[in-house]
Coordinates of C-alpha atoms in Angstrom, one line a residue:
X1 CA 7.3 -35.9 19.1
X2 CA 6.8 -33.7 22.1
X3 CA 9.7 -32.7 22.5
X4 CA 9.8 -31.5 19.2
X5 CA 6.5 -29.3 19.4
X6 CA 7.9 -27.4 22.1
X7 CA 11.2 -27.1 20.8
X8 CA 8.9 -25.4 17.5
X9 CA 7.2 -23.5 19.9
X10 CA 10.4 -22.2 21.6
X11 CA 12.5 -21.6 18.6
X12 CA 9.4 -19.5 17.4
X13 CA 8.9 -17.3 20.4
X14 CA 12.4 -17.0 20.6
X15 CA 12.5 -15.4 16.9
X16 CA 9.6 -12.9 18.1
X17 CA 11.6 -12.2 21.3
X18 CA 15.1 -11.6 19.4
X19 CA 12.6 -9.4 16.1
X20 CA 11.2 -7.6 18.8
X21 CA 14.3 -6.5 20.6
X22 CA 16.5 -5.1 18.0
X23 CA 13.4 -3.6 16.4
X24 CA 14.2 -4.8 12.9
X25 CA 12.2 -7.8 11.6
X26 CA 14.0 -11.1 10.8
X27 CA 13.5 -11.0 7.2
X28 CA 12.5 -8.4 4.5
X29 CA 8.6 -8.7 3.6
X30 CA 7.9 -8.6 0.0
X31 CA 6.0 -6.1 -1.4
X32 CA 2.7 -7.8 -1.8
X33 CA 3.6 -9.9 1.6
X34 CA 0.2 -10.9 3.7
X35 CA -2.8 -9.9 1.1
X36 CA -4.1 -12.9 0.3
X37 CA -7.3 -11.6 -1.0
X38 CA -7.6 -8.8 -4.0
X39 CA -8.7 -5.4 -2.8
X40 CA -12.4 -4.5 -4.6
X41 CA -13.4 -1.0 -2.7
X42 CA -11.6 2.0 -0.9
X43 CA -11.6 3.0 2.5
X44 CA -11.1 6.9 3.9
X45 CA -8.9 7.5 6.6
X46 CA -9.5 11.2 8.1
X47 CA -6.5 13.2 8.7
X48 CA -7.4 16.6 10.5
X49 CA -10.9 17.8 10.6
X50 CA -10.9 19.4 6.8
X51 CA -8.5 16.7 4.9
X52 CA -8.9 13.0 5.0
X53 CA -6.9 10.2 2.5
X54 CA -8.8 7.4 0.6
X55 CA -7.1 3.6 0.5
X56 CA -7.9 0.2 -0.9
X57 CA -9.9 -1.7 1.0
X58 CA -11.9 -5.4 0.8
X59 CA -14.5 -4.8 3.0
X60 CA -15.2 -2.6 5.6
X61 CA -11.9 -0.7 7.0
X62 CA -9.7 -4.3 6.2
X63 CA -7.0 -3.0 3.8
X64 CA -4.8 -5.9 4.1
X65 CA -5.0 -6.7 0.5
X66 CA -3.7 -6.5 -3.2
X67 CA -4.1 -5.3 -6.2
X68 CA -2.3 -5.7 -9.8
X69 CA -2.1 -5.5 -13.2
X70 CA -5.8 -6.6 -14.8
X71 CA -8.1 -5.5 -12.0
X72 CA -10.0 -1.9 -11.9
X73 CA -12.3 -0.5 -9.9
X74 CA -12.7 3.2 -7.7
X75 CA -9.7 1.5 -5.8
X76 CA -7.2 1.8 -8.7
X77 CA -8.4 4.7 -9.5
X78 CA -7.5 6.3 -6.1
X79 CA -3.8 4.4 -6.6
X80 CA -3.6 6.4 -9.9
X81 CA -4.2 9.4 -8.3
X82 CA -1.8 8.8 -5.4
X83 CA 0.7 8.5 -7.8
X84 CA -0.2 11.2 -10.0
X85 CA -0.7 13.8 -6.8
X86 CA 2.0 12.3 -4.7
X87 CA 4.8 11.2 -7.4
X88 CA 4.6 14.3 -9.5
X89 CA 7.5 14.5 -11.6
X90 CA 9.0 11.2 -11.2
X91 CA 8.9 8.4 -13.9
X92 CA 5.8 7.0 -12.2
X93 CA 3.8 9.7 -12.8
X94 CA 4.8 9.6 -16.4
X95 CA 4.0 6.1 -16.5
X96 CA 0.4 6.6 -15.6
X97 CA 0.2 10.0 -17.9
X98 CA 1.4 7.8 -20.4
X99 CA -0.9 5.1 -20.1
X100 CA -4.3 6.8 -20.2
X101 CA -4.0 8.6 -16.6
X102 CA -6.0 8.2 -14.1
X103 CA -8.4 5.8 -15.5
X104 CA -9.4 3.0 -12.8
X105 CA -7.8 0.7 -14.8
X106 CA -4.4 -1.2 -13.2
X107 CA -2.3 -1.7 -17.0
X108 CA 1.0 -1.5 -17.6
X109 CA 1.5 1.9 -17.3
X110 CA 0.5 1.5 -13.5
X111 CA 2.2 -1.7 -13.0
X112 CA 5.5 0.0 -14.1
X113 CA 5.0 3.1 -11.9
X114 CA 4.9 0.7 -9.1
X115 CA 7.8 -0.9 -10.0
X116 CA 9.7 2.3 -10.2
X117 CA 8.3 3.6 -6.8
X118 CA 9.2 0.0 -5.4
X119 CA 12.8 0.3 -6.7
X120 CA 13.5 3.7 -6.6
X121 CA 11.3 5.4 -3.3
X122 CA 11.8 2.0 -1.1
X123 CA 14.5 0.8 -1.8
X124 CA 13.5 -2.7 -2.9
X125 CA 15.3 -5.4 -4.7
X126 CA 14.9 -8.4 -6.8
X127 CA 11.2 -10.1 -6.8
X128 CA 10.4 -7.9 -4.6
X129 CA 9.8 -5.5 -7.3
X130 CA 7.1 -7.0 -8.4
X131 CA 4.5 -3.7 -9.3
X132 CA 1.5 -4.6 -7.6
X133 CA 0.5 -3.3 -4.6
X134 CA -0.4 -4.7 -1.3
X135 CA 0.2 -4.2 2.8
X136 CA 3.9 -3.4 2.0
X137 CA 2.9 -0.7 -0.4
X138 CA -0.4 0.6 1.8
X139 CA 2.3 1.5 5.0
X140 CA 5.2 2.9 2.6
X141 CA 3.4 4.9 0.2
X142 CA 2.5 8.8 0.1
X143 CA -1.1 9.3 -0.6
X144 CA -2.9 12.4 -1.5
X145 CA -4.8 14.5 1.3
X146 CA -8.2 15.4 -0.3
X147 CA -10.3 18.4 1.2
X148 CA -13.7 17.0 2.5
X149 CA -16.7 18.0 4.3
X150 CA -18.6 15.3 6.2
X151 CA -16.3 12.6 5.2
X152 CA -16.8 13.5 1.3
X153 CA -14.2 14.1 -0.6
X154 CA -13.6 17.5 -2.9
X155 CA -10.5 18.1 -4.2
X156 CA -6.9 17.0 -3.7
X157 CA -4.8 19.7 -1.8
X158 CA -1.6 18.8 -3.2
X159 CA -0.4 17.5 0.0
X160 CA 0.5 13.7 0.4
X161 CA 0.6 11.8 4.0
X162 CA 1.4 8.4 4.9
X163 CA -0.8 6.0 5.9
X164 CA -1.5 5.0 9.3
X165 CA -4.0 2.7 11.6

């Protein structure tokens, strides 16, 4: 039974040793991978001293979470716009023109962008195109850089940035 734990415990550091030397990870994370709750607010993430971009959130700064077709809220509404902004003349955006814009609300139309941006921008496969977004999504997608002053945001420049911690 000992022997067993550490050979767990070995095999396991082992696996971190081996993902952390070649630099690739061991096996492809999902799109949604590691939200386990669904995102409710957004968070703003400064980029220079005039533009800043704004990301789901739960709760205060933690944006390890998920969101998909049936919720709405500010947050989806900030996807939407991401999309719109950042996708601009790609089949996503027409899927969100198409289904009322940038209302707040995560339907079909949104759910479908996603999908297309998961297939067609990253690359991704199988159920891994799944259209709902999560930590995957958060460190691969463009968002929009919004002017701001003190933190509030104006306008959208146009521009688009990834995120980053």
């Amino acid at each position: 039974m000992r022997t067993r734990k550490r050979l767990r415990a070995l095999l396991a550091a082992l696996a971190v040793t081996i993902s952390g030397l070649s630099n690739v990870p061991l096996a492809a994370a999902p799109a949604a991978a590691a939200a386990n709750d669904p995102c409710g607010d957004t968070t703003i993430r400064t980029r220079s001293e005039l533009t800043l971009i704004i990301i789901p959130r739960i709760r205060a700064g933690v944006s390890l979470c998920y969101v998909k077709q049936g919720m709405s809220g500010n947050y989806v509404y900030a996807l939407q716009v991401n999309i719109l902004v950042c996708y601009a003349g790609t089949p996503a955006a027409t899927y969100v023109k198409n289904s009322g814009g940038a209302d707040g609300v995560y339907g079909a139309g949104t759910r479908d962008a996603f999908k297309w941006i998961q297939r067609n921008v990253w690359g991704l496969t199988g159920s891994d195109v799944d259209g709902v977004y999560g930590p995957y999504a958060r460190d691969h997608m463009h968002f929009a850089l919004w002017w701001h002053k003190d933190t509030v945001p104006s306008t959208t420049t146009g521009r688009c940035s990834k995120y980053s911690v």
